[in-house]
Short mmCIF file of C-alpha atoms in Angstrom, two decimals:
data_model
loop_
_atom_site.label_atom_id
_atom_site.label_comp_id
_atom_site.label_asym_id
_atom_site.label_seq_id
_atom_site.Cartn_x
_atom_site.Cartn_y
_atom_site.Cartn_z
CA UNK A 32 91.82 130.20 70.35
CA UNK A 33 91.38 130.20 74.26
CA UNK A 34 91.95 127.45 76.42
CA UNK A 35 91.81 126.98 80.31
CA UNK A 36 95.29 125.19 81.58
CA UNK A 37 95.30 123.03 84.63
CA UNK A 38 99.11 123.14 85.56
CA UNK A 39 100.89 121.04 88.20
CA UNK A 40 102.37 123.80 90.44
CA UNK A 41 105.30 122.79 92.90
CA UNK A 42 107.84 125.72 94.27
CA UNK A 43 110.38 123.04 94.79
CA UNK A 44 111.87 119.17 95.51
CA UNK A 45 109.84 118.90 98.88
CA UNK A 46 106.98 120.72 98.33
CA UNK A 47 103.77 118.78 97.67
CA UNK A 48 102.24 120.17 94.45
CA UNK A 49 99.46 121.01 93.15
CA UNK A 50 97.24 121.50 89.76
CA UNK A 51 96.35 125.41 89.27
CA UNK A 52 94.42 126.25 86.64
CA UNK A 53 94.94 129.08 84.09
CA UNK A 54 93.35 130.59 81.23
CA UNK A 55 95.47 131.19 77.86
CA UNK A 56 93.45 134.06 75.84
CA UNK A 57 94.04 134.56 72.10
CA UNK A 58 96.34 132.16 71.28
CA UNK A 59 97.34 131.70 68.01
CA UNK A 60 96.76 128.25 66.35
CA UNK A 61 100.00 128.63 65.06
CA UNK A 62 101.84 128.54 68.38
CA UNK A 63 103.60 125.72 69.56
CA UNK A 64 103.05 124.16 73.07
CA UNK A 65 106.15 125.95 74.42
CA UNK A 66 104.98 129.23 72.79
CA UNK A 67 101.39 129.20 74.39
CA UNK A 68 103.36 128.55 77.70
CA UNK A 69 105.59 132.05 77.02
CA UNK A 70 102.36 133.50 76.02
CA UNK A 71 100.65 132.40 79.52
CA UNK A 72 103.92 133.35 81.73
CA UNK A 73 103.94 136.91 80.05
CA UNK A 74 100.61 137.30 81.71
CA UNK A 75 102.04 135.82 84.81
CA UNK A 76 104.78 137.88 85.14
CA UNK A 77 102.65 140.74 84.80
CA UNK A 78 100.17 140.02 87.73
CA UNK A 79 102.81 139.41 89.82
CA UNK A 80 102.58 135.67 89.65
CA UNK A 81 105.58 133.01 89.86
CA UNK A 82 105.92 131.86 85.76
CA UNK A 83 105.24 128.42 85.02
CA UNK A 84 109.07 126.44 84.91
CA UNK A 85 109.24 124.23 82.17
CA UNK A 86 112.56 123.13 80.21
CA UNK A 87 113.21 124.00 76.83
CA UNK A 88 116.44 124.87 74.53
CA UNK A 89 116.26 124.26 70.85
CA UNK A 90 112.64 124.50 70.32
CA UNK A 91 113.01 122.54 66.86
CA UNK A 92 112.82 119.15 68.36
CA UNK A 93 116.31 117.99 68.79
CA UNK A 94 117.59 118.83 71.84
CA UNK A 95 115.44 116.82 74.31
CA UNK A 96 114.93 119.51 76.59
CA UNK A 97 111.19 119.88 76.75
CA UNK A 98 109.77 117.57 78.61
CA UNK A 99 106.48 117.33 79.65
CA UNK A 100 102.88 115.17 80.06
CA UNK A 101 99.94 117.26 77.90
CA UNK A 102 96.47 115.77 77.71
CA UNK A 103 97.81 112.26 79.27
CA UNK A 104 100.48 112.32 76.33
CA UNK A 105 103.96 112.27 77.00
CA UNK A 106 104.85 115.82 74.50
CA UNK A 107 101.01 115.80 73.70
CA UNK A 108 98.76 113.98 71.76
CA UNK A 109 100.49 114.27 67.87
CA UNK A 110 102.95 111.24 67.26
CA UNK A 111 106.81 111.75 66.85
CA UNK A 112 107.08 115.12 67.75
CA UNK A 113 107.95 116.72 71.32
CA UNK A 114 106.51 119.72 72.82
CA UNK A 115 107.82 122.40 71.33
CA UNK A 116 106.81 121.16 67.37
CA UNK A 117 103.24 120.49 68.79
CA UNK A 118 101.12 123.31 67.52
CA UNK A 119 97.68 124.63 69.16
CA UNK A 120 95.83 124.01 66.13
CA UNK A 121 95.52 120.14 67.12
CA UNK A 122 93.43 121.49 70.06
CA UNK A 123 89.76 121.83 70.20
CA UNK A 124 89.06 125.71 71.01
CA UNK A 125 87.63 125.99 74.83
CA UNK A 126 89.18 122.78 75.76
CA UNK A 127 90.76 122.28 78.89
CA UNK A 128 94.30 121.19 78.71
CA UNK A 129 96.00 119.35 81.49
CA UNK A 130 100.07 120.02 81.69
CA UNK A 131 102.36 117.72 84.05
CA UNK A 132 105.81 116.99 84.91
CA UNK A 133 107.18 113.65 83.67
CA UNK A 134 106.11 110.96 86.70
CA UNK A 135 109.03 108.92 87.91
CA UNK A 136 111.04 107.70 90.95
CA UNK A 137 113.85 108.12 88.67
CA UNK A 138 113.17 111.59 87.68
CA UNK A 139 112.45 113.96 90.45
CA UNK A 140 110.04 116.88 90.53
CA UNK A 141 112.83 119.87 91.02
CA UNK A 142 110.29 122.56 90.07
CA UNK A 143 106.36 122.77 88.61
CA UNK A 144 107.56 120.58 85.27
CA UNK A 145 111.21 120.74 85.53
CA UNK A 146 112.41 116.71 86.54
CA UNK A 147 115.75 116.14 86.95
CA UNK A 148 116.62 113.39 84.40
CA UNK A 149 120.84 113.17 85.26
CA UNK A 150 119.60 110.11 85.67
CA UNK A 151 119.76 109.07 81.96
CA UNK A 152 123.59 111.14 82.12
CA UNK A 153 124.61 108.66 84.52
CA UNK A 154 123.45 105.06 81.93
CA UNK A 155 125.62 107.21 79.59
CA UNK A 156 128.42 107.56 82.35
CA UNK A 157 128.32 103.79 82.92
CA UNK A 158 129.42 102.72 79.26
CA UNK A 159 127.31 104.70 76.55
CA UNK A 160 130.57 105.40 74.61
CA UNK A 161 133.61 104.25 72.79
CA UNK A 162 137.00 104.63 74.28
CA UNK A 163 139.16 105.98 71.89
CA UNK A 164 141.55 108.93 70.85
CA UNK A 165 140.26 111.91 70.10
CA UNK A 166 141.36 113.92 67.64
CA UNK A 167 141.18 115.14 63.98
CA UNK A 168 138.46 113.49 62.41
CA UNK A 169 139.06 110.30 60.79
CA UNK A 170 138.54 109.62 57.04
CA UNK A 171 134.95 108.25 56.39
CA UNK A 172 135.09 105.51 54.86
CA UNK A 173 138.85 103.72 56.58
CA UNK A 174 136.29 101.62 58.99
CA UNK A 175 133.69 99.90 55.94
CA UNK A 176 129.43 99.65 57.52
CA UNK A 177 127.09 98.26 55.38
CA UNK A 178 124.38 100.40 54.63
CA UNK A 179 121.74 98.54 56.62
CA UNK A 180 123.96 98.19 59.66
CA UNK A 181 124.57 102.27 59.02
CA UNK A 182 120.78 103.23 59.08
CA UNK A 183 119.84 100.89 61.90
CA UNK A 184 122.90 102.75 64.16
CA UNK A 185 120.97 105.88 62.99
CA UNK A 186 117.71 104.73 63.48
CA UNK A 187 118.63 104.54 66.80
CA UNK A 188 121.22 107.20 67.43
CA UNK A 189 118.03 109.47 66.28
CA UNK A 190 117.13 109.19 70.32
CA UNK A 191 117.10 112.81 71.94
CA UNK A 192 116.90 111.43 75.42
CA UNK A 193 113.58 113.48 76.21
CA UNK A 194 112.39 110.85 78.85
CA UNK A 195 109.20 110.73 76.90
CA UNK A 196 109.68 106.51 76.81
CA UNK A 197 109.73 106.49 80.98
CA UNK A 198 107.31 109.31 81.42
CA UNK A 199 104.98 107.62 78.88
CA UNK A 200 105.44 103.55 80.41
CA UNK A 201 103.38 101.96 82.50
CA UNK A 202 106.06 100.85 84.76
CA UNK A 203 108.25 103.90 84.19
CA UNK A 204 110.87 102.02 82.48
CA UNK A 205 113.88 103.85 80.72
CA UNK A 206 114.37 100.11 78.03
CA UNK A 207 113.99 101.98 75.12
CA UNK A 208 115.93 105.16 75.99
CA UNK A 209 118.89 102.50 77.13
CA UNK A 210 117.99 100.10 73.82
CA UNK A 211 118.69 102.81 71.89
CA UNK A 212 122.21 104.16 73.04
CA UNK A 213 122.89 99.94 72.99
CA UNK A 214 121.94 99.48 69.56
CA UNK A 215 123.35 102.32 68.10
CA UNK A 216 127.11 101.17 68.96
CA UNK A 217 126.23 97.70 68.51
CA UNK A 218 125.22 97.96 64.89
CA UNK A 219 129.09 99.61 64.36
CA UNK A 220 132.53 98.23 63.92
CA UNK A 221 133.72 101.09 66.90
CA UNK A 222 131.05 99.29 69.21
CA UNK A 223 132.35 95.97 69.38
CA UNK A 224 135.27 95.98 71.93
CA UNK A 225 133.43 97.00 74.33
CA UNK A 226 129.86 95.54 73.52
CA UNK A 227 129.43 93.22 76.79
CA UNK A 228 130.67 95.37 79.47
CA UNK A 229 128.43 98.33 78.04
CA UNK A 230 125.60 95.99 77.92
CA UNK A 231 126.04 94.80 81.60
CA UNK A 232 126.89 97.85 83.02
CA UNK A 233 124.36 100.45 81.60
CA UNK A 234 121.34 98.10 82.76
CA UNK A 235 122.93 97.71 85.96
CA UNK A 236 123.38 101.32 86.33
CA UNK A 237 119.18 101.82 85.12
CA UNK A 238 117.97 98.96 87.76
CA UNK A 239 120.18 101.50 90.63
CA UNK A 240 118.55 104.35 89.26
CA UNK A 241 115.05 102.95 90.39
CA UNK A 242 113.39 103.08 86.55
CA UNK A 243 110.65 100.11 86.45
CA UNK A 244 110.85 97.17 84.34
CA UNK A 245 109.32 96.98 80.79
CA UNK A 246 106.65 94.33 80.34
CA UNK A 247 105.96 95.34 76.63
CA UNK A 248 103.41 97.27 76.12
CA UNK A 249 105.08 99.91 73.16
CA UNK A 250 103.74 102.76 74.92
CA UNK A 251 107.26 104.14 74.82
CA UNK A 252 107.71 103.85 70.87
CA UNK A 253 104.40 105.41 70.21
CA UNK A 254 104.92 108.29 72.45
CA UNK A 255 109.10 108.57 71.65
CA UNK A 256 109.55 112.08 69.05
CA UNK A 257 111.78 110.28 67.54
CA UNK A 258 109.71 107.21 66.55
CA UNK A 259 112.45 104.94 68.14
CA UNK A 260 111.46 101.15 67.22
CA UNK A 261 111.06 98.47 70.40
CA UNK A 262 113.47 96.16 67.91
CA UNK A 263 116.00 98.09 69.84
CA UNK A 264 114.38 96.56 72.87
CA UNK A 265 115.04 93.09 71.93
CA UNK A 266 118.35 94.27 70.66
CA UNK A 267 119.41 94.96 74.27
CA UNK A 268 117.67 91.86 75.96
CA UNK A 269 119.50 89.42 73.10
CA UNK A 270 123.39 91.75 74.24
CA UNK A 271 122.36 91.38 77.44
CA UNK A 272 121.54 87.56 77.72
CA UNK A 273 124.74 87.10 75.40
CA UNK A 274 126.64 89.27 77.52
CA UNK A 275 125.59 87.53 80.87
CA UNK A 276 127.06 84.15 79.95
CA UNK A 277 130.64 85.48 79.84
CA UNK A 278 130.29 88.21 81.80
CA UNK A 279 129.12 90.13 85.14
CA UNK A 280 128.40 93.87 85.58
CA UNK A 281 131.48 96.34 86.50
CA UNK A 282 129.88 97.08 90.13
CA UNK A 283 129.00 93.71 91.23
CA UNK A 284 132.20 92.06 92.49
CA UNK A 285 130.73 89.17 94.84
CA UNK A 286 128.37 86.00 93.47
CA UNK B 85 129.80 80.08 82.40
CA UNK B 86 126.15 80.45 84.54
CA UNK B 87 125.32 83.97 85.50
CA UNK B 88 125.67 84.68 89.24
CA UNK B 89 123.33 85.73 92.03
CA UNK B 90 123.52 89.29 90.25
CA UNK B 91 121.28 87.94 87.18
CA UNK B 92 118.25 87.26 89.24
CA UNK B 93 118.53 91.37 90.54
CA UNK B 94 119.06 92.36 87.81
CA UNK B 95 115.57 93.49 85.78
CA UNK B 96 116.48 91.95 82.50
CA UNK B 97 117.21 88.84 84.38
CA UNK B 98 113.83 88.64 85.74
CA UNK B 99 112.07 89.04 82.54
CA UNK B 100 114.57 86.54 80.94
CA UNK B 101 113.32 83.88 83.92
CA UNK B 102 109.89 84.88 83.64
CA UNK B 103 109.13 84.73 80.01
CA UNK B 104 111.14 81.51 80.09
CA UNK B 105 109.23 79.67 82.60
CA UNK B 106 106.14 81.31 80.76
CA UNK B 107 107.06 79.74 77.76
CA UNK B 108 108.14 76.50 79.34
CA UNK B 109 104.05 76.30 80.39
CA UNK B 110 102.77 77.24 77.40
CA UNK B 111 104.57 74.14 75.75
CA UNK B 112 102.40 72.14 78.68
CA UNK B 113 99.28 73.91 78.04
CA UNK B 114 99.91 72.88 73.89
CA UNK B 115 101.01 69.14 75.06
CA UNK B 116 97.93 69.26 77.29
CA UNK B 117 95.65 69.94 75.07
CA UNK B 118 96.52 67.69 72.76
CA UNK B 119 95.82 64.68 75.30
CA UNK B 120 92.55 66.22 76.34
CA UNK B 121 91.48 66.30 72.50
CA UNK B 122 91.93 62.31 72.56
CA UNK B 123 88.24 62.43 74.28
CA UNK B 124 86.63 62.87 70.83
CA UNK B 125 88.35 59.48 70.60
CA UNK B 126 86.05 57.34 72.67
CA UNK B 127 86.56 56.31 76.34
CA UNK B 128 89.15 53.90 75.21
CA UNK B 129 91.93 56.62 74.11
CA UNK B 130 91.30 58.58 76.18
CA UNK B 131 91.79 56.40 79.11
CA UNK B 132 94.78 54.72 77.45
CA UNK B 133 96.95 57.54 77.40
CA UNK B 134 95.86 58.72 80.80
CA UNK B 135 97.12 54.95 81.73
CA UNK B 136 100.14 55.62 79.97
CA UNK B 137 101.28 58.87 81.51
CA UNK B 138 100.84 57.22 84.97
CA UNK B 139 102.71 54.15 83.90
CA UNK B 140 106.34 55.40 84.63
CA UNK B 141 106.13 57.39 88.18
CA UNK B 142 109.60 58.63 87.64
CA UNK B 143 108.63 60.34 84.44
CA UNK B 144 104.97 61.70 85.37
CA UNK B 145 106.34 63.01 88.90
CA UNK B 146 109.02 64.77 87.08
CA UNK B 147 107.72 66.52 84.60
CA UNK B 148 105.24 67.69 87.24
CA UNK B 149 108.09 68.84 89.60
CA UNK B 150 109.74 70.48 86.45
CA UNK B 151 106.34 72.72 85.97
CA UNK B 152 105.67 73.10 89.59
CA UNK B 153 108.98 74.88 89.61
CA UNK B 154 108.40 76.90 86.14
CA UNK B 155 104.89 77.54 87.95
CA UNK B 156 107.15 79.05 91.10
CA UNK B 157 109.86 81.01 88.96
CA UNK B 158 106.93 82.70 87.01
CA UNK B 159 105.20 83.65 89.87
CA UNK B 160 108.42 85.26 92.04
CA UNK B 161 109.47 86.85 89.19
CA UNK B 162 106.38 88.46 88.17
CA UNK B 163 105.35 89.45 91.61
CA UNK B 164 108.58 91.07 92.35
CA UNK B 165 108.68 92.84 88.57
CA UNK B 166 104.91 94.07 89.65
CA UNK B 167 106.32 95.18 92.90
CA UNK B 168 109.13 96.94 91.43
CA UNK B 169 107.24 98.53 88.80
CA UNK B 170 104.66 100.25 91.07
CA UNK B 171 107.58 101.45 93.28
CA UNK B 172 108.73 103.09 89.90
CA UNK B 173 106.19 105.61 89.49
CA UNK B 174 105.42 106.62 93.73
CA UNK B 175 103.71 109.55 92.00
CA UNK B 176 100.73 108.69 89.58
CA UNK B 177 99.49 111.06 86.60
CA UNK B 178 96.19 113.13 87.03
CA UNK B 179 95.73 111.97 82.83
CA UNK B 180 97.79 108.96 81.68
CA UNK B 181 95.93 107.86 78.27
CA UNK B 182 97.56 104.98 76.46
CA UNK B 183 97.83 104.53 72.55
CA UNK B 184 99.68 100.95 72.03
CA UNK B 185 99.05 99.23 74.58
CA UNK B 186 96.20 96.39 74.80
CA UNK B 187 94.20 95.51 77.63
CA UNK B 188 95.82 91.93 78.21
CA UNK B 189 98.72 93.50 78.11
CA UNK B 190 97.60 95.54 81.33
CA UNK B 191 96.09 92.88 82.76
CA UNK B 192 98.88 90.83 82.81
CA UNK B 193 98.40 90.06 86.99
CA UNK B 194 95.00 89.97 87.15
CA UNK B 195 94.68 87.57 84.56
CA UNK B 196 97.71 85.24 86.41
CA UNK B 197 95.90 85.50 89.61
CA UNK B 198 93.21 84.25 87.79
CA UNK B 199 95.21 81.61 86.19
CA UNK B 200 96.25 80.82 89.63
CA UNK B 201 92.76 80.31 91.14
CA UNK B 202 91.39 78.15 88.49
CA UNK B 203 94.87 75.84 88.64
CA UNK B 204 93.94 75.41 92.12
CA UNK B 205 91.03 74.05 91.64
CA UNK B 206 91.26 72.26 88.40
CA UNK B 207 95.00 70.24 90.16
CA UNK B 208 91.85 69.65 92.64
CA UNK B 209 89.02 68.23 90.82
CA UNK B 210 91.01 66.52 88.00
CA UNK B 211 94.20 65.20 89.71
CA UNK B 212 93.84 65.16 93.18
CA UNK B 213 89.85 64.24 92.84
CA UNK B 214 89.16 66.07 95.77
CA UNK B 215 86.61 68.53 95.01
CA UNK B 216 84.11 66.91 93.13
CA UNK B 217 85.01 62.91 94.18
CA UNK B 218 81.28 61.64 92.66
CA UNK B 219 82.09 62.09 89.33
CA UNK B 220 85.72 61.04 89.46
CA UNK B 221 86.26 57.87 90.98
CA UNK B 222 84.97 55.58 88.48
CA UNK B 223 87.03 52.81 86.49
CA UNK B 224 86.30 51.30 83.61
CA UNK B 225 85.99 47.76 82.24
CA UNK B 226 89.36 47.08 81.80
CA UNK B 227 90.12 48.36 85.62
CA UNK B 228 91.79 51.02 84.65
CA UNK B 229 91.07 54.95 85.92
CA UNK B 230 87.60 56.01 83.63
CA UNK B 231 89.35 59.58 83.04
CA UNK B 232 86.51 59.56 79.95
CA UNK B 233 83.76 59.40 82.43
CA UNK B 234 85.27 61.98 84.93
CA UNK B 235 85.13 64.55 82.49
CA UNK B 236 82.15 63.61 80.95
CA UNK B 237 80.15 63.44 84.33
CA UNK B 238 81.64 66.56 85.43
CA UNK B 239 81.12 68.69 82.80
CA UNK B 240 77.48 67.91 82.36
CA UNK B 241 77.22 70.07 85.82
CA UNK B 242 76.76 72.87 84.38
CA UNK B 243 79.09 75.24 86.94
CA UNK B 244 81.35 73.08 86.45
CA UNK B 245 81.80 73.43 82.82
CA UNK B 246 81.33 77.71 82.76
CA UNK B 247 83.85 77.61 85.48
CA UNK B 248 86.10 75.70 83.13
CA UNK B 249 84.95 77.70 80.45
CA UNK B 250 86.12 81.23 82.67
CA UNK B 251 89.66 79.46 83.27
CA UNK B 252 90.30 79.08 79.96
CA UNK B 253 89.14 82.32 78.82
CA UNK B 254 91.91 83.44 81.50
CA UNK B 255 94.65 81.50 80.43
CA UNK B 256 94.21 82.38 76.99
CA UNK B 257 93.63 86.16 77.87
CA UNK B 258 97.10 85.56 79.59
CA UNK B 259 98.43 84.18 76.56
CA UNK B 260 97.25 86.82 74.27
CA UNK B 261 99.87 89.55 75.69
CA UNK B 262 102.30 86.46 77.11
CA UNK B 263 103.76 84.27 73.64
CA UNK B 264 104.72 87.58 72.20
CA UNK B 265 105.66 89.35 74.94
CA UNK B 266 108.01 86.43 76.15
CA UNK B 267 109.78 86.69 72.92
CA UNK B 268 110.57 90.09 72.90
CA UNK B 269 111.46 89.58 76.64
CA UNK B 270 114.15 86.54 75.65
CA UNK B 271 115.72 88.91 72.25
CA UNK B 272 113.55 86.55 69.79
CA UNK B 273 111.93 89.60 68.02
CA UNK B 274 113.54 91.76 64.61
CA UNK B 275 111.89 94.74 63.08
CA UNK B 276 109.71 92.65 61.11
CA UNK B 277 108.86 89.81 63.50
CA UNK B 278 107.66 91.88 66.53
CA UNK B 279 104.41 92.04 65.46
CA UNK B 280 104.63 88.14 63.44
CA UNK B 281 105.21 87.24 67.40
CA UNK B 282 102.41 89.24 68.84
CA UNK B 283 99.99 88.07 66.05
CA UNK B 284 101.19 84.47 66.52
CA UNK B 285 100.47 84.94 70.01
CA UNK B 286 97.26 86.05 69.71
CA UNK B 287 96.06 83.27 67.25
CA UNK B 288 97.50 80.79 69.21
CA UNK B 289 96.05 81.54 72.37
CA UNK B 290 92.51 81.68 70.67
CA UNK B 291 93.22 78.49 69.40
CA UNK B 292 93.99 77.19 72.63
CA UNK B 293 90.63 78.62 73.92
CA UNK B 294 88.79 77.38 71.07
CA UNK B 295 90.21 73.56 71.79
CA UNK B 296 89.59 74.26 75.69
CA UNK B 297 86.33 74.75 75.52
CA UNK B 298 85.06 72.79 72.91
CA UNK B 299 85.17 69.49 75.13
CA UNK B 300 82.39 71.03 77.74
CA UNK B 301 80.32 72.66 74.85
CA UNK B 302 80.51 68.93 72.92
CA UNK B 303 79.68 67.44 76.53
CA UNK B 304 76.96 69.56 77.15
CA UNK B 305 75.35 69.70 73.78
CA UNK B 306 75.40 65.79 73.82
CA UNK B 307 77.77 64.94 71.15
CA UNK B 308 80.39 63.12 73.55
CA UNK B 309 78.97 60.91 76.21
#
């Protein structure tokens, strides 16, 4: 298959950008996204010319890594997977395939596709964990979960933190990506103690970060790999409004 | 306890307020409906229970400064929330397609600005009776306001009535994306019931439009007045 690539070029943080466009020759329909990118870069490197930067790690779509906005698709057009599990076959041969970097204030150009997206490590930071002991690993089944509870927590523990829920809202809103780390402790006994103040202080730490607000249009589920559900949404806005009544947010000491 | 200061910053907080006070009017636009129906009553009910509603001041002028301030809360909050959102994304994409969204839902300010306009001018022409005072100053035999013949003359202008007709379609476009929205917004919504909600939504704010609009079409076909 061939296909001409119009890739958003920027050398670094300040520079402007640009689309150039490329042409990938003989690519296998078999290749993933990633893979036709290696395939382009190889003739890149040979002409002389700066390789595309993109992220990637596990290239089995679990890591997160990958992160990038193909055909208008956050990770391409195929639902639930990222860019590295979507294959060229799903392509029309000849077609013209537009590659850019995730758009948000929150996540910064550093290089061509590369965003910096510590801002997600820094939600985490600000209470996406349990505070206990570490140590050997406890025995299963001492702290009981009923099933549904168990598979809910999973259902949303399944989040990668791509970005692929802010790159693909219209208000580059990071709800569902915060929804999910939420839920996941709040469907479990360990959760509990600490359920409010994670609440409170997570989406205080997203409104700093400068991600948009979500006004519920489920862009984010459809284009999440992970198929994470916009329950998880309302999950967080029903902790949060509970929270708020008892509560304020760790940074906001005044009013 | 009352949240502080902080709540209102904060983005859930906004939402909460807005889909709230959203809420709060689409209880008014339900209740208002319901009086307006009364016209396929006669002139007598109708102008009964418009006699009613102005008989305690303290009430009326209430619950009109109660929606006057829902009306305000919805619009701060959504303007700032719009503001905030475009501020999100300074860079836009070359190719941004969309595969859940609807277009009410992406409409959502054009469709309040809309709202807005007609609200204007219906507060004018129905309850101030300022815009079209011909039709509207009328009373009736028993000396009381003839709210049956204000609406009856009016809407056999036909501009009038399309122009009603367009406001409604807005407000119900609104609604379409807004009832379900509003309860995802406020924590309402399970698994199951997100898309009860948005389906609810949607049939409710067709039958809204369908109950709107039927009093200009009767008017204008002939079969009240």
């Amino acid at each position: 298959m061939n296909f001409t690539l119009r890739v958003w070029r920027q050398k670094n943080a300040a520079d402007a950008g640009r689309f150039e466009m490329y042409e990938a020759k003989d690519v296998s329909p078999d290749l993933s996204a990633l893979e036709m990118l290696d395939l382009v870069n190889d003739e890149l490197q040979r002409r002389g010319v700066d390789p595309i930067a993109f992220d990637h790690d596990c290239r089995e779509g679990i890591c997160g890594s990958c992160a990038m906005m193909i055909n208008g698709f956050a990770h391409g057009p195929q639902p639930a997977v990222a860019a590295c599990q979507l294959y060229m076959r799903h392509f029309k041969d000849g077609e013209t395939i537009t590659i850019e970097p995730w758009r948000a204030r929150a996540f910064p150009v550093i290089k061509d596709l590369v965003v910096d997206r510590s801002a997600f490590d820094r939600i985490i930071e600000a209470g996406g964990y349990i505070s206990v002991d570490t140590g050997g690993a406890p025995e299963a089944n001492s702290i009981p979960v009923p099933k549904r509870d168990a598979e809910e927590a999973m259902d949303a523990a399944a989040c990668i933190g791509c970005g692929a829920c802010v790159a693909a809202c219209p208000n580059a809103s990071a709800m569902l990506f915060v929804a999910a780390k939420i839920s996941h402790l709040a469907k479990l006994p360990q959760g509990q103690a600490e359920r409010a103040r994670r609440v409170l202080d997570m989406v205080e730490r997203m409104d700093q970060e400068g991600f948009g607000h979500c006004t519920n249009h489920y862009e984010c589920m459809a284009a999440c790999p992970k198929s994470i559900h916009v329950q998880f949404i309302a999950q967080l806005n029903r902790d949060y409004l509970r929270a708020a009544r008892t509560r304020r947010p760790s940074g906001c000491k005044s009013d | 306890m009352v949240p502080g200061l902080w709540f209102l910053r904060s983005s859930i907080g906004k939402k909460a307020l807005m889909a709230a006070s959203g809420l709060v009017l689409v209880g008014f636009v339900m209740a208002h409906l319901a009086g307006n129906l009364l016209i396929y009553g006669g002139p007598s009910a109708l102008n009964a229970y418009a006699e009613k509603l102005r008989h305690v001041p303290a009430l009326l002028w209430g619950a009109r400064l109660f929606l006057l301030a829902a009306v305000a809360v919805h619009i701060a909050t959504s303007v700032q929330l719009a503001i905030e959102n475009r501020r999100a994304r300074p860079q836009r994409y070359r190719l941004q397609r969309s595969a859940e969204t609807t277009l009410a839902a992406r409409t959502m300010l054009l469709s309040g600005f809309l709202v807005l306009a007609y609200l204007v001018y219906h507060l004018l022409h129905f309850t101030f009776r300022t815009a079209h005072p011909e039709f509207s100053r009328a009373t009736d035999a028993l000396g009381r306001h003839d709210v049956y013949a204000m609406v009856v003359l009016s809407f056999q202008q036909p501009p009038i009535a399309f122009a009603y007709v367009l406001g409604m379609a807005a407000v119900c476009f609104h609604l379409n994306h807004g009832i379900g929205s509003a309860a995802q917004t406020l924590g309402l919504t399970h698994e199951r019931t997100i898309r009860l909600w948005a389906l609810a939504g949607r049939l409710l704010s067709f039958a809204l439009f369908i109950g709107y609009v039927s009093i200009p079409l009767a008017i204008l076909l002939g079969l009240v007045g």
